[in-house]
mmCIF file with all atom_site columns, C-alpha atoms in Angstrom:
data_model
loop_
_atom_site.group_PDB
_atom_site.id
_atom_site.type_symbol
_atom_site.label_atom_id
_atom_site.label_alt_id
_atom_site.label_comp_id
_atom_site.label_asym_id
_atom_site.label_entity_id
_atom_site.label_seq_id
_atom_site.pdbx_PDB_ins_code
_atom_site.Cartn_x
_atom_site.Cartn_y
_atom_site.Cartn_z
_atom_site.occupancy
_atom_site.B_iso_or_equiv
_atom_site.pdbx_formal_charge
_atom_site.auth_seq_id
_atom_site.auth_comp_id
_atom_site.auth_asym_id
_atom_site.auth_atom_id
_atom_site.pdbx_PDB_model_num
ATOM 1   C CA . MET A 1 1   ? 20.461  -86.675 -10.854 1.00 0.00 ? 1   MET A CA 1
ATOM 2   C CA . LYS A 1 2   ? 17.834  -84.678 -12.609 1.00 0.00 ? 2   LYS A CA 1
ATOM 3   C CA . PHE A 1 3   ? 18.667  -82.451 -15.559 1.00 0.00 ? 3   PHE A CA 1
ATOM 4   C CA . ILE A 1 4   ? 16.788  -79.205 -15.935 1.00 0.00 ? 4   ILE A CA 1
ATOM 5   C CA . ASN A 1 5   ? 16.370  -78.201 -19.526 1.00 0.00 ? 5   ASN A CA 1
ATOM 6   C CA . GLN A 1 6   ? 16.662  -74.416 -19.717 1.00 0.00 ? 6   GLN A CA 1
ATOM 7   C CA . GLU A 1 7   ? 16.406  -72.919 -23.153 1.00 0.00 ? 7   GLU A CA 1
ATOM 8   C CA . SER A 1 8   ? 17.520  -69.441 -23.896 1.00 0.00 ? 8   SER A CA 1
ATOM 9   C CA . GLY A 1 9   ? 16.970  -67.321 -26.969 1.00 0.00 ? 9   GLY A CA 1
ATOM 10  C CA . ARG A 1 10  ? 13.948  -66.032 -28.830 1.00 0.00 ? 10  ARG A CA 1
ATOM 11  C CA . SER A 1 11  ? 11.017  -67.946 -30.113 1.00 0.00 ? 11  SER A CA 1
ATOM 12  C CA . MET A 1 12  ? 9.818   -67.715 -33.676 1.00 0.00 ? 12  MET A CA 1
ATOM 13  C CA . ILE A 1 13  ? 6.683   -65.855 -32.572 1.00 0.00 ? 13  ILE A CA 1
ATOM 14  C CA . GLU A 1 14  ? 8.734   -63.188 -30.805 1.00 0.00 ? 14  GLU A CA 1
ATOM 15  C CA . MET A 1 15  ? 10.855  -62.722 -33.922 1.00 0.00 ? 15  MET A CA 1
ATOM 16  C CA . LEU A 1 16  ? 7.754   -62.407 -36.119 1.00 0.00 ? 16  LEU A CA 1
ATOM 17  C CA . GLY A 1 17  ? 6.364   -59.818 -33.696 1.00 0.00 ? 17  GLY A CA 1
ATOM 18  C CA . VAL A 1 18  ? 9.548   -57.766 -33.907 1.00 0.00 ? 18  VAL A CA 1
ATOM 19  C CA . LEU A 1 19  ? 9.560   -57.962 -37.716 1.00 0.00 ? 19  LEU A CA 1
ATOM 20  C CA . ALA A 1 20  ? 5.912   -56.869 -37.858 1.00 0.00 ? 20  ALA A CA 1
ATOM 21  C CA . ILE A 1 21  ? 6.637   -53.847 -35.669 1.00 0.00 ? 21  ILE A CA 1
ATOM 22  C CA . MET A 1 22  ? 9.649   -52.940 -37.826 1.00 0.00 ? 22  MET A CA 1
ATOM 23  C CA . GLY A 1 23  ? 7.470   -53.235 -40.941 1.00 0.00 ? 23  GLY A CA 1
ATOM 24  C CA . VAL A 1 24  ? 4.877   -50.833 -39.540 1.00 0.00 ? 24  VAL A CA 1
ATOM 25  C CA . ILE A 1 25  ? 7.587   -48.334 -38.586 1.00 0.00 ? 25  ILE A CA 1
ATOM 26  C CA . THR A 1 26  ? 9.152   -48.611 -42.060 1.00 0.00 ? 26  THR A CA 1
ATOM 27  C CA . VAL A 1 27  ? 5.835   -47.981 -43.829 1.00 0.00 ? 27  VAL A CA 1
ATOM 28  C CA . GLY A 1 28  ? 5.257   -44.915 -41.636 1.00 0.00 ? 28  GLY A CA 1
ATOM 29  C CA . ALA A 1 29  ? 8.738   -43.594 -42.390 1.00 0.00 ? 29  ALA A CA 1
ATOM 30  C CA . ILE A 1 30  ? 8.294   -44.099 -46.137 1.00 0.00 ? 30  ILE A CA 1
ATOM 31  C CA . THR A 1 31  ? 4.980   -42.244 -46.016 1.00 0.00 ? 31  THR A CA 1
ATOM 32  C CA . MET A 1 32  ? 6.559   -39.331 -44.147 1.00 0.00 ? 32  MET A CA 1
ATOM 33  C CA . ILE A 1 33  ? 9.517   -39.187 -46.518 1.00 0.00 ? 33  ILE A CA 1
ATOM 34  C CA . SER A 1 34  ? 7.191   -39.242 -49.534 1.00 0.00 ? 34  SER A CA 1
ATOM 35  C CA . ALA A 1 35  ? 5.120   -36.363 -48.109 1.00 0.00 ? 35  ALA A CA 1
ATOM 36  C CA . ALA A 1 36  ? 8.275   -34.373 -47.361 1.00 0.00 ? 36  ALA A CA 1
ATOM 37  C CA . MET A 1 37  ? 9.572   -34.889 -50.913 1.00 0.00 ? 37  MET A CA 1
ATOM 38  C CA . ARG A 1 38  ? 6.224   -33.827 -52.406 1.00 0.00 ? 38  ARG A CA 1
ATOM 39  C CA . SER A 1 39  ? 6.232   -30.707 -50.236 1.00 0.00 ? 39  SER A CA 1
ATOM 40  C CA . GLN A 1 40  ? 9.819   -29.901 -51.220 1.00 0.00 ? 40  GLN A CA 1
ATOM 41  C CA . LYS A 1 41  ? 9.011   -30.213 -54.949 1.00 0.00 ? 41  LYS A CA 1
ATOM 42  C CA . ARG A 1 42  ? 5.977   -27.960 -54.588 1.00 0.00 ? 42  ARG A CA 1
ATOM 43  C CA . THR A 1 43  ? 7.973   -25.339 -52.713 1.00 0.00 ? 43  THR A CA 1
ATOM 44  C CA . ALA A 1 44  ? 10.811  -25.476 -55.259 1.00 0.00 ? 44  ALA A CA 1
ATOM 45  C CA . LEU A 1 45  ? 8.350   -25.029 -58.135 1.00 0.00 ? 45  LEU A CA 1
ATOM 46  C CA . GLN A 1 46  ? 6.667   -22.062 -56.446 1.00 0.00 ? 46  GLN A CA 1
ATOM 47  C CA . ASP A 1 47  ? 10.048  -20.425 -55.813 1.00 0.00 ? 47  ASP A CA 1
ATOM 48  C CA . GLU A 1 48  ? 11.110  -20.972 -59.427 1.00 0.00 ? 48  GLU A CA 1
ATOM 49  C CA . VAL A 1 49  ? 7.821   -19.523 -60.733 1.00 0.00 ? 49  VAL A CA 1
ATOM 50  C CA . ALA A 1 50  ? 8.305   -16.416 -58.590 1.00 0.00 ? 50  ALA A CA 1
ATOM 51  C CA . GLN A 1 51  ? 11.888  -16.061 -59.859 1.00 0.00 ? 51  GLN A CA 1
ATOM 52  C CA . LEU A 1 52  ? 10.803  -16.527 -63.470 1.00 0.00 ? 52  LEU A CA 1
ATOM 53  C CA . VAL A 1 53  ? 7.889   -14.066 -63.293 1.00 0.00 ? 53  VAL A CA 1
ATOM 54  C CA . THR A 1 54  ? 10.100  -11.465 -61.615 1.00 0.00 ? 54  THR A CA 1
ATOM 55  C CA . GLY A 1 55  ? 12.747  -12.008 -64.304 1.00 0.00 ? 55  GLY A CA 1
ATOM 56  C CA . VAL A 1 56  ? 10.256  -11.560 -67.153 1.00 0.00 ? 56  VAL A CA 1
ATOM 57  C CA . ARG A 1 57  ? 8.906   -8.376  -65.613 1.00 0.00 ? 57  ARG A CA 1
ATOM 58  C CA . THR A 1 58  ? 12.398  -7.020  -64.999 1.00 0.00 ? 58  THR A CA 1
ATOM 59  C CA . ILE A 1 59  ? 13.702  -7.827  -68.468 1.00 0.00 ? 59  ILE A CA 1
ATOM 60  C CA . LEU A 1 60  ? 10.618  -6.724  -70.385 1.00 0.00 ? 60  LEU A CA 1
ATOM 61  C CA . GLY A 1 61  ? 9.437   -4.039  -67.967 1.00 0.00 ? 61  GLY A CA 1
ATOM 62  C CA . GLU A 1 62  ? 10.594  -1.210  -70.228 1.00 0.00 ? 62  GLU A CA 1
ATOM 63  C CA . TYR A 1 63  ? 8.276   -2.334  -73.040 1.00 0.00 ? 63  TYR A CA 1
ATOM 64  C CA . ASP A 1 64  ? 4.543   -1.688  -73.282 1.00 0.00 ? 64  ASP A CA 1
ATOM 65  C CA . ASP A 1 65  ? 3.826   -5.347  -73.930 1.00 0.00 ? 65  ASP A CA 1
ATOM 66  C CA . PHE A 1 66  ? 5.374   -8.811  -73.890 1.00 0.00 ? 66  PHE A CA 1
ATOM 67  C CA . SER A 1 67  ? 5.461   -9.366  -77.662 1.00 0.00 ? 67  SER A CA 1
ATOM 68  C CA . ASN A 1 68  ? 9.286   -9.626  -77.503 1.00 0.00 ? 68  ASN A CA 1
ATOM 69  C CA . LEU A 1 69  ? 9.060   -12.594 -75.140 1.00 0.00 ? 69  LEU A CA 1
ATOM 70  C CA . ASP A 1 70  ? 11.523  -15.325 -76.081 1.00 0.00 ? 70  ASP A CA 1
ATOM 71  C CA . ASN A 1 71  ? 11.911  -18.440 -73.921 1.00 0.00 ? 71  ASN A CA 1
ATOM 72  C CA . ALA A 1 72  ? 15.601  -18.986 -74.589 1.00 0.00 ? 72  ALA A CA 1
ATOM 73  C CA . THR A 1 73  ? 16.508  -15.366 -73.849 1.00 0.00 ? 73  THR A CA 1
ATOM 74  C CA . ILE A 1 74  ? 14.421  -15.185 -70.678 1.00 0.00 ? 74  ILE A CA 1
ATOM 75  C CA . PHE A 1 75  ? 15.721  -18.442 -69.183 1.00 0.00 ? 75  PHE A CA 1
ATOM 76  C CA . ALA A 1 76  ? 19.322  -17.495 -69.976 1.00 0.00 ? 76  ALA A CA 1
ATOM 77  C CA . ALA A 1 77  ? 18.906  -13.992 -68.545 1.00 0.00 ? 77  ALA A CA 1
ATOM 78  C CA . VAL A 1 78  ? 17.216  -15.248 -65.379 1.00 0.00 ? 78  VAL A CA 1
ATOM 79  C CA . GLY A 1 79  ? 19.882  -17.929 -65.039 1.00 0.00 ? 79  GLY A CA 1
ATOM 80  C CA . MET A 1 80  ? 17.617  -20.916 -64.731 1.00 0.00 ? 80  MET A CA 1
ATOM 81  C CA . SER A 1 81  ? 16.681  -23.976 -66.731 1.00 0.00 ? 81  SER A CA 1
ATOM 82  C CA . ASP A 1 82  ? 13.292  -24.481 -68.330 1.00 0.00 ? 82  ASP A CA 1
ATOM 83  C CA . LYS A 1 83  ? 13.064  -27.861 -66.545 1.00 0.00 ? 83  LYS A CA 1
ATOM 84  C CA . ASN A 1 84  ? 10.798  -27.955 -63.491 1.00 0.00 ? 84  ASN A CA 1
ATOM 85  C CA . PRO A 1 85  ? 11.160  -30.142 -60.354 1.00 0.00 ? 85  PRO A CA 1
ATOM 86  C CA . TYR A 1 86  ? 8.614   -32.645 -61.739 1.00 0.00 ? 86  TYR A CA 1
ATOM 87  C CA . GLY A 1 87  ? 10.695  -33.401 -64.829 1.00 0.00 ? 87  GLY A CA 1
ATOM 88  C CA . GLY A 1 88  ? 8.448   -31.324 -67.072 1.00 0.00 ? 88  GLY A CA 1
ATOM 89  C CA . LYS A 1 89  ? 9.166   -27.916 -68.515 1.00 0.00 ? 89  LYS A CA 1
ATOM 90  C CA . TYR A 1 90  ? 8.277   -24.303 -68.023 1.00 0.00 ? 90  TYR A CA 1
ATOM 91  C CA . SER A 1 91  ? 7.332   -22.370 -71.123 1.00 0.00 ? 91  SER A CA 1
ATOM 92  C CA . LEU A 1 92  ? 6.405   -18.760 -71.700 1.00 0.00 ? 92  LEU A CA 1
ATOM 93  C CA . MET A 1 93  ? 4.288   -17.226 -74.411 1.00 0.00 ? 93  MET A CA 1
ATOM 94  C CA . VAL A 1 94  ? 2.518   -13.976 -75.097 1.00 0.00 ? 94  VAL A CA 1
ATOM 95  C CA . ASN A 1 95  ? -1.215  -14.073 -74.474 1.00 0.00 ? 95  ASN A CA 1
ATOM 96  C CA . PRO A 1 96  ? -2.635  -14.029 -78.038 1.00 0.00 ? 96  PRO A CA 1
ATOM 97  C CA . SER A 1 97  ? -5.657  -11.989 -76.941 1.00 0.00 ? 97  SER A CA 1
ATOM 98  C CA . ASN A 1 98  ? -3.665  -9.411  -74.925 1.00 0.00 ? 98  ASN A CA 1
ATOM 99  C CA . THR A 1 99  ? 0.024   -8.664  -75.614 1.00 0.00 ? 99  THR A CA 1
ATOM 100 C CA . ARG A 1 100 ? 0.263   -6.941  -72.229 1.00 0.00 ? 100 ARG A CA 1
ATOM 101 C CA . GLN A 1 101 ? 0.010   -10.391 -70.646 1.00 0.00 ? 101 GLN A CA 1
ATOM 102 C CA . PHE A 1 102 ? 2.183   -13.485 -70.736 1.00 0.00 ? 102 PHE A CA 1
ATOM 103 C CA . ILE A 1 103 ? 1.261   -17.080 -69.996 1.00 0.00 ? 103 ILE A CA 1
ATOM 104 C CA . LEU A 1 104 ? 3.493   -19.406 -67.992 1.00 0.00 ? 104 LEU A CA 1
ATOM 105 C CA . THR A 1 105 ? 2.853   -23.111 -68.618 1.00 0.00 ? 105 THR A CA 1
ATOM 106 C CA . ILE A 1 106 ? 4.062   -25.741 -66.158 1.00 0.00 ? 106 ILE A CA 1
ATOM 107 C CA . ASP A 1 107 ? 3.834   -29.281 -67.543 1.00 0.00 ? 107 ASP A CA 1
ATOM 108 C CA . GLY A 1 108 ? 4.822   -32.771 -66.461 1.00 0.00 ? 108 GLY A CA 1
ATOM 109 C CA . LEU A 1 109 ? 2.513   -32.788 -63.440 1.00 0.00 ? 109 LEU A CA 1
ATOM 110 C CA . SER A 1 110 ? 0.653   -35.670 -61.845 1.00 0.00 ? 110 SER A CA 1
ATOM 111 C CA . SER A 1 111 ? -3.099  -35.333 -61.445 1.00 0.00 ? 111 SER A CA 1
ATOM 112 C CA . SER A 1 112 ? -2.836  -34.499 -57.715 1.00 0.00 ? 112 SER A CA 1
ATOM 113 C CA . ASP A 1 113 ? -0.076  -31.918 -58.213 1.00 0.00 ? 113 ASP A CA 1
ATOM 114 C CA . CYS A 1 114 ? -1.994  -30.392 -61.127 1.00 0.00 ? 114 CYS A CA 1
ATOM 115 C CA . LYS A 1 115 ? -5.056  -29.993 -58.901 1.00 0.00 ? 115 LYS A CA 1
ATOM 116 C CA . TYR A 1 116 ? -2.875  -28.536 -56.130 1.00 0.00 ? 116 TYR A CA 1
ATOM 117 C CA . PHE A 1 117 ? -1.330  -25.898 -58.402 1.00 0.00 ? 117 PHE A CA 1
ATOM 118 C CA . GLN A 1 118 ? -4.678  -25.129 -60.013 1.00 0.00 ? 118 GLN A CA 1
ATOM 119 C CA . ALA A 1 119 ? -6.205  -24.414 -56.595 1.00 0.00 ? 119 ALA A CA 1
ATOM 120 C CA . LYS A 1 120 ? -3.149  -22.582 -55.212 1.00 0.00 ? 120 LYS A CA 1
ATOM 121 C CA . ALA A 1 121 ? -3.568  -18.837 -54.890 1.00 0.00 ? 121 ALA A CA 1
ATOM 122 C CA . TRP A 1 122 ? -1.207  -17.378 -57.497 1.00 0.00 ? 122 TRP A CA 1
ATOM 123 C CA . SER A 1 123 ? -1.904  -13.973 -55.972 1.00 0.00 ? 123 SER A CA 1
ATOM 124 C CA . ASP A 1 124 ? 0.001   -12.017 -58.604 1.00 0.00 ? 124 ASP A CA 1
ATOM 125 C CA . SER A 1 125 ? -1.783  -13.640 -61.541 1.00 0.00 ? 125 SER A CA 1
ATOM 126 C CA . VAL A 1 126 ? -4.462  -12.108 -63.741 1.00 0.00 ? 126 VAL A CA 1
ATOM 127 C CA . GLY A 1 127 ? -6.971  -14.885 -62.966 1.00 0.00 ? 127 GLY A CA 1
ATOM 128 C CA . PHE A 1 128 ? -6.618  -14.430 -59.215 1.00 0.00 ? 128 PHE A CA 1
ATOM 129 C CA . ALA A 1 129 ? -7.014  -10.658 -59.456 1.00 0.00 ? 129 ALA A CA 1
ATOM 130 C CA . MET A 1 130 ? -9.985  -10.843 -61.846 1.00 0.00 ? 130 MET A CA 1
ATOM 131 C CA . SER A 1 131 ? -11.819 -13.308 -59.571 1.00 0.00 ? 131 SER A CA 1
ATOM 132 C CA . GLY A 1 132 ? -11.338 -11.083 -56.558 1.00 0.00 ? 132 GLY A CA 1
ATOM 133 C CA . GLY A 1 133 ? -9.242  -13.808 -54.932 1.00 0.00 ? 133 GLY A CA 1
ATOM 134 C CA . ARG A 1 134 ? -11.968 -16.455 -55.256 1.00 0.00 ? 134 ARG A CA 1
ATOM 135 C CA . THR A 1 135 ? -9.993  -18.692 -57.643 1.00 0.00 ? 135 THR A CA 1
ATOM 136 C CA . GLY A 1 136 ? -6.333  -19.638 -57.696 1.00 0.00 ? 136 GLY A CA 1
ATOM 137 C CA . GLY A 1 137 ? -5.586  -18.027 -61.031 1.00 0.00 ? 137 GLY A CA 1
ATOM 138 C CA . ALA A 1 138 ? -4.295  -21.140 -62.821 1.00 0.00 ? 138 ALA A CA 1
ATOM 139 C CA . VAL A 1 139 ? -6.030  -23.080 -65.578 1.00 0.00 ? 139 VAL A CA 1
ATOM 140 C CA . ALA A 1 140 ? -5.510  -26.855 -65.712 1.00 0.00 ? 140 ALA A CA 1
ATOM 141 C CA . MET A 1 141 ? -4.848  -28.745 -68.917 1.00 0.00 ? 141 MET A CA 1
ATOM 142 C CA . PRO A 1 142 ? -5.928  -31.182 -70.282 1.00 0.00 ? 142 PRO A CA 1
ATOM 143 C CA . ASN A 1 143 ? -9.305  -32.283 -69.040 1.00 0.00 ? 143 ASN A CA 1
ATOM 144 C CA . ASP A 1 144 ? -9.053  -30.450 -65.736 1.00 0.00 ? 144 ASP A CA 1
ATOM 145 C CA . CYS A 1 145 ? -6.056  -32.469 -64.450 1.00 0.00 ? 145 CYS A CA 1
ATOM 146 C CA . GLY A 1 146 ? -7.500  -35.751 -65.711 1.00 0.00 ? 146 GLY A CA 1
ATOM 147 C CA . GLY A 1 147 ? -4.498  -36.803 -67.758 1.00 0.00 ? 147 GLY A CA 1
ATOM 148 C CA . ALA A 1 148 ? -2.105  -39.605 -66.899 1.00 0.00 ? 148 ALA A CA 1
ATOM 149 C CA . SER A 1 149 ? 0.657   -38.929 -64.401 1.00 0.00 ? 149 SER A CA 1
ATOM 150 C CA . GLY A 1 150 ? 3.189   -36.568 -65.943 1.00 0.00 ? 150 GLY A CA 1
ATOM 151 C CA . GLN A 1 151 ? 0.723   -35.516 -68.662 1.00 0.00 ? 151 GLN A CA 1
ATOM 152 C CA . ASN A 1 152 ? -0.988  -32.631 -66.869 1.00 0.00 ? 152 ASN A CA 1
ATOM 153 C CA . ALA A 1 153 ? -0.174  -28.935 -66.981 1.00 0.00 ? 153 ALA A CA 1
ATOM 154 C CA . VAL A 1 154 ? -1.312  -25.634 -65.555 1.00 0.00 ? 154 VAL A CA 1
ATOM 155 C CA . GLN A 1 155 ? -1.211  -22.243 -67.223 1.00 0.00 ? 155 GLN A CA 1
ATOM 156 C CA . ILE A 1 156 ? -0.939  -19.022 -65.246 1.00 0.00 ? 156 ILE A CA 1
ATOM 157 C CA . THR A 1 157 ? -1.459  -15.642 -66.890 1.00 0.00 ? 157 THR A CA 1
ATOM 158 C CA . TYR A 1 158 ? 0.478   -12.612 -65.654 1.00 0.00 ? 158 TYR A CA 1
ATOM 159 C CA . GLY A 1 159 ? 0.436   -8.984  -66.708 1.00 0.00 ? 159 GLY A CA 1
ATOM 160 C CA . GLU A 1 160 ? -2.211  -6.312  -66.923 1.00 0.00 ? 160 GLU A CA 1
#
C-alpha cells in the first residue's frame, strides 16, 4: 500500500506575496487620504477667509476706513474663532500705510501650504487687483515660505 502525501494550505511565499500586495494597497490608500485631508483643510481655510473678509466689510462698511478694526469684536460678530484649520491663527490689522485697507494674516502654515496660499488667486485682494491678476495677492512670511513647518504665514491685503 502506497501512501500519497497531499499537503493543503498556503506556502510561506504565497503569504509573503499577499502581504506585499496588501502593503502596496495600504500605502496608496494612505497617500490618497493624506491628499484628501490636505485638500479639505485648504478648502476650509478659503471658506473661512471669505466669511471673515465679508464680515469685516459688512461690519465696518459704514466707515470711511478700517481704523476701528478690532480682532475680538470682528471674530465675535462674525461668529467664528481666530483659529485656522492648520492650528495657527487668523489676525486682522489696519494697513499702517493706508487706513482704507486691512491686512489678514494666516499663520501656522507648512512650507508647501504657505507656497500654495501665496500663489492662490485671492481675486478680491489689493495685491491681485494691482497686479492685473498676474500675482495671487498674498505675501509670504518669513523668508518666502522658508520657515519650519507651522512657522510660515501669508498676509493678504483687502480694501481700496
